[in-house]
Short mmCIF file of C-alpha atoms in Angstrom, two decimals:
data_model
loop_
_atom_site.label_atom_id
_atom_site.label_comp_id
_atom_site.label_asym_id
_atom_site.label_seq_id
_atom_site.Cartn_x
_atom_site.Cartn_y
_atom_site.Cartn_z
CA MET A 1 -10.95 30.76 -11.02
CA VAL A 2 -10.68 27.89 -8.22
CA VAL A 3 -11.00 29.51 -5.00
CA ARG A 4 -9.10 27.81 -1.92
CA ILE A 5 -9.19 28.41 1.70
CA ARG A 6 -5.78 28.43 3.16
CA LEU A 7 -3.29 29.19 5.80
CA SER A 8 -0.90 32.13 4.82
CA ARG A 9 2.37 32.28 7.20
CA PHE A 10 3.19 35.07 8.97
CA GLY A 11 5.34 35.97 12.16
CA CYS A 12 8.93 35.57 12.63
CA LYS A 13 11.36 32.48 12.46
CA ASN A 14 10.68 29.66 14.70
CA LYS A 15 7.50 31.80 15.84
CA PRO A 16 4.76 30.88 13.30
CA PHE A 17 1.73 32.70 13.02
CA TYR A 18 -1.00 32.06 10.38
CA ARG A 19 -4.08 33.92 8.61
CA VAL A 20 -6.95 32.08 7.12
CA MET A 21 -7.35 33.59 3.52
CA ALA A 22 -9.53 33.01 0.65
CA ALA A 23 -7.42 32.96 -2.50
CA ASP A 24 -7.16 31.95 -5.94
CA SER A 25 -5.29 28.51 -6.16
CA ARG A 26 -2.87 29.82 -8.71
CA SER A 27 -1.71 32.62 -6.26
CA PRO A 28 1.54 31.87 -3.89
CA ARG A 29 1.08 30.90 -0.41
CA ASP A 30 1.93 34.64 0.89
CA GLY A 31 0.58 36.48 -2.04
CA LYS A 32 -2.68 38.23 -3.21
CA HIS A 33 -5.58 37.35 -1.49
CA LEU A 34 -9.41 37.64 -1.99
CA GLU A 35 -10.31 38.08 1.52
CA LEU A 36 -9.26 37.62 5.48
CA LEU A 37 -11.38 34.79 7.00
CA GLY A 38 -9.44 34.55 10.54
CA TYR A 39 -6.32 33.63 12.19
CA TYR A 40 -4.50 30.72 13.80
CA ASN A 41 -1.62 30.71 16.33
CA PRO A 42 0.02 27.34 16.73
CA LEU A 43 1.97 28.33 19.48
CA PRO A 44 0.32 27.74 23.16
CA GLY A 45 -0.26 30.94 25.25
CA GLN A 46 0.02 31.38 28.71
CA ASP A 47 -3.05 29.13 29.34
CA GLY A 48 -1.52 26.38 27.30
CA GLU A 49 -4.13 26.88 24.85
CA LYS A 50 -3.61 27.31 20.87
CA ARG A 51 -5.62 30.37 19.68
CA MET A 52 -7.77 30.43 16.57
CA GLY A 53 -10.20 33.08 15.58
CA LEU A 54 -12.28 32.60 12.45
CA ASN A 55 -15.23 34.49 10.94
CA PHE A 56 -17.99 31.84 10.59
CA ASP A 57 -20.12 33.54 8.26
CA ARG A 58 -17.79 34.29 5.46
CA ILE A 59 -16.34 30.90 6.09
CA LYS A 60 -19.72 29.46 5.21
CA TYR A 61 -20.60 31.53 2.24
CA TRP A 62 -17.17 30.70 0.53
CA LEU A 63 -17.75 27.00 1.19
CA SER A 64 -21.50 27.34 -0.42
CA VAL A 65 -19.95 29.29 -3.38
CA GLY A 66 -17.51 26.26 -3.91
CA ALA A 67 -14.32 27.01 -2.19
CA GLN A 68 -12.32 24.06 -1.28
CA PRO A 69 -10.30 24.22 2.05
CA SER A 70 -6.96 22.97 2.29
CA ASP A 71 -5.97 19.95 4.31
CA PRO A 72 -5.03 22.07 7.42
CA VAL A 73 -7.76 24.39 7.37
CA GLU A 74 -10.26 21.51 7.10
CA ARG A 75 -8.81 20.27 10.30
CA LEU A 76 -9.19 23.51 11.98
CA LEU A 77 -12.86 23.75 10.64
CA PHE A 78 -13.39 20.41 12.06
CA ARG A 79 -12.41 21.56 15.29
CA ALA A 80 -14.46 24.62 15.42
CA GLY A 81 -17.14 22.75 14.33
CA LEU A 82 -18.13 23.69 10.94
CA LEU A 83 -17.24 20.76 8.82
CA PRO A 84 -17.44 16.85 9.57
CA PRO A 85 -14.00 14.95 10.48
CA PRO A 86 -11.94 14.61 7.48
CA PRO A 87 -11.30 11.29 6.43
CA MET A 88 -8.30 9.42 8.14
CA VAL A 89 -6.61 6.32 7.10
CA ALA A 90 -3.73 4.85 9.45
CA MET A 91 -0.77 4.73 7.88
CA GLY A 92 1.23 1.11 7.61
CA ARG A 93 4.98 0.50 7.57
CA LYS A 94 7.11 2.37 4.81
CA GLY A 95 6.81 0.30 1.62
CA GLY A 96 4.13 -1.95 3.20
CA PRO A 97 0.28 -2.29 2.44
CA ARG A 98 -1.56 0.47 4.26
CA ASP A 99 -3.65 -0.33 7.12
CA MET A 100 -7.36 0.30 6.15
CA ARG A 101 -8.81 0.28 9.60
CA PRO A 102 -11.24 2.86 10.68
CA VAL A 103 -9.36 5.52 13.12
CA ASP A 104 -10.99 7.88 15.59
CA ALA A 105 -11.18 11.19 14.19
CA LEU A 106 -10.46 12.93 17.82
CA THR A 107 -7.67 10.96 19.23
CA GLY A 108 -6.29 9.47 15.95
CA ARG A 109 -6.22 6.16 17.50
CA ILE A 110 -7.10 2.99 15.39
CA LEU A 111 -10.68 1.64 16.16
CA THR A 112 -10.73 -2.01 17.44
CA GLN A 113 -13.75 -4.15 17.11
CA GLU A 114 -15.03 -5.58 19.87
CA LYS A 115 -13.58 -9.26 20.74
CA PRO A 116 -16.16 -12.14 21.56
CA ASP A 117 -16.15 -12.66 25.71
CA SER A 118 -14.41 -15.62 26.44
CA THR A 119 -17.34 -17.35 28.39
CA SER A 120 -19.52 -17.36 25.70
CA HIS A 121 -17.43 -20.30 23.93
CA LYS A 122 -19.59 -23.66 23.52
CA GLU A 123 -19.13 -25.86 26.80
CA ASP A 124 -17.02 -29.17 26.12
CA ASP A 125 -19.49 -32.45 26.26
CA GLY A 126 -16.45 -34.38 26.88
CA GLU A 127 -16.49 -35.91 23.43
CA HIS A 128 -13.38 -35.53 21.49
CA ASP A 129 -12.05 -37.27 18.38
CA THR A 130 -9.66 -39.08 19.72
CA THR A 131 -8.06 -41.34 16.55
CA THR A 132 -4.77 -42.09 16.58
CA THR A 133 -2.69 -43.97 14.19
CA GLU A 134 0.15 -45.95 15.43
CA ASN A 135 3.20 -46.97 13.31
CA PRO A 136 4.09 -50.61 13.60
#
């Protein structure tokens, strides 16, 4: 049995509320689960913060026995400090080659390499190759 740590949706229409569950990978999204591990409310509260509550001990246990977190849960666990940042790749234009430059995990922006300073160029000695050809 392959165990996944994933989100199960609760709440009303346009007001989602998710529970973090450990469940068999073959069971439906809102179906039978093995254990409730926490919750996630994506709608900001009065203070403007999204609410999340996780049982760290049980999540560490399920990860240690081989449970695989889903992509959204992996991002939540990264924000909570339980997992390293998930690999991110910048997406290119539709149908074009993918951009493989590294992306900052916190901001989602592409990391740029430092450009050399313009003052570090070699100074001109005044000698240039000025050979010209004249057409008769």
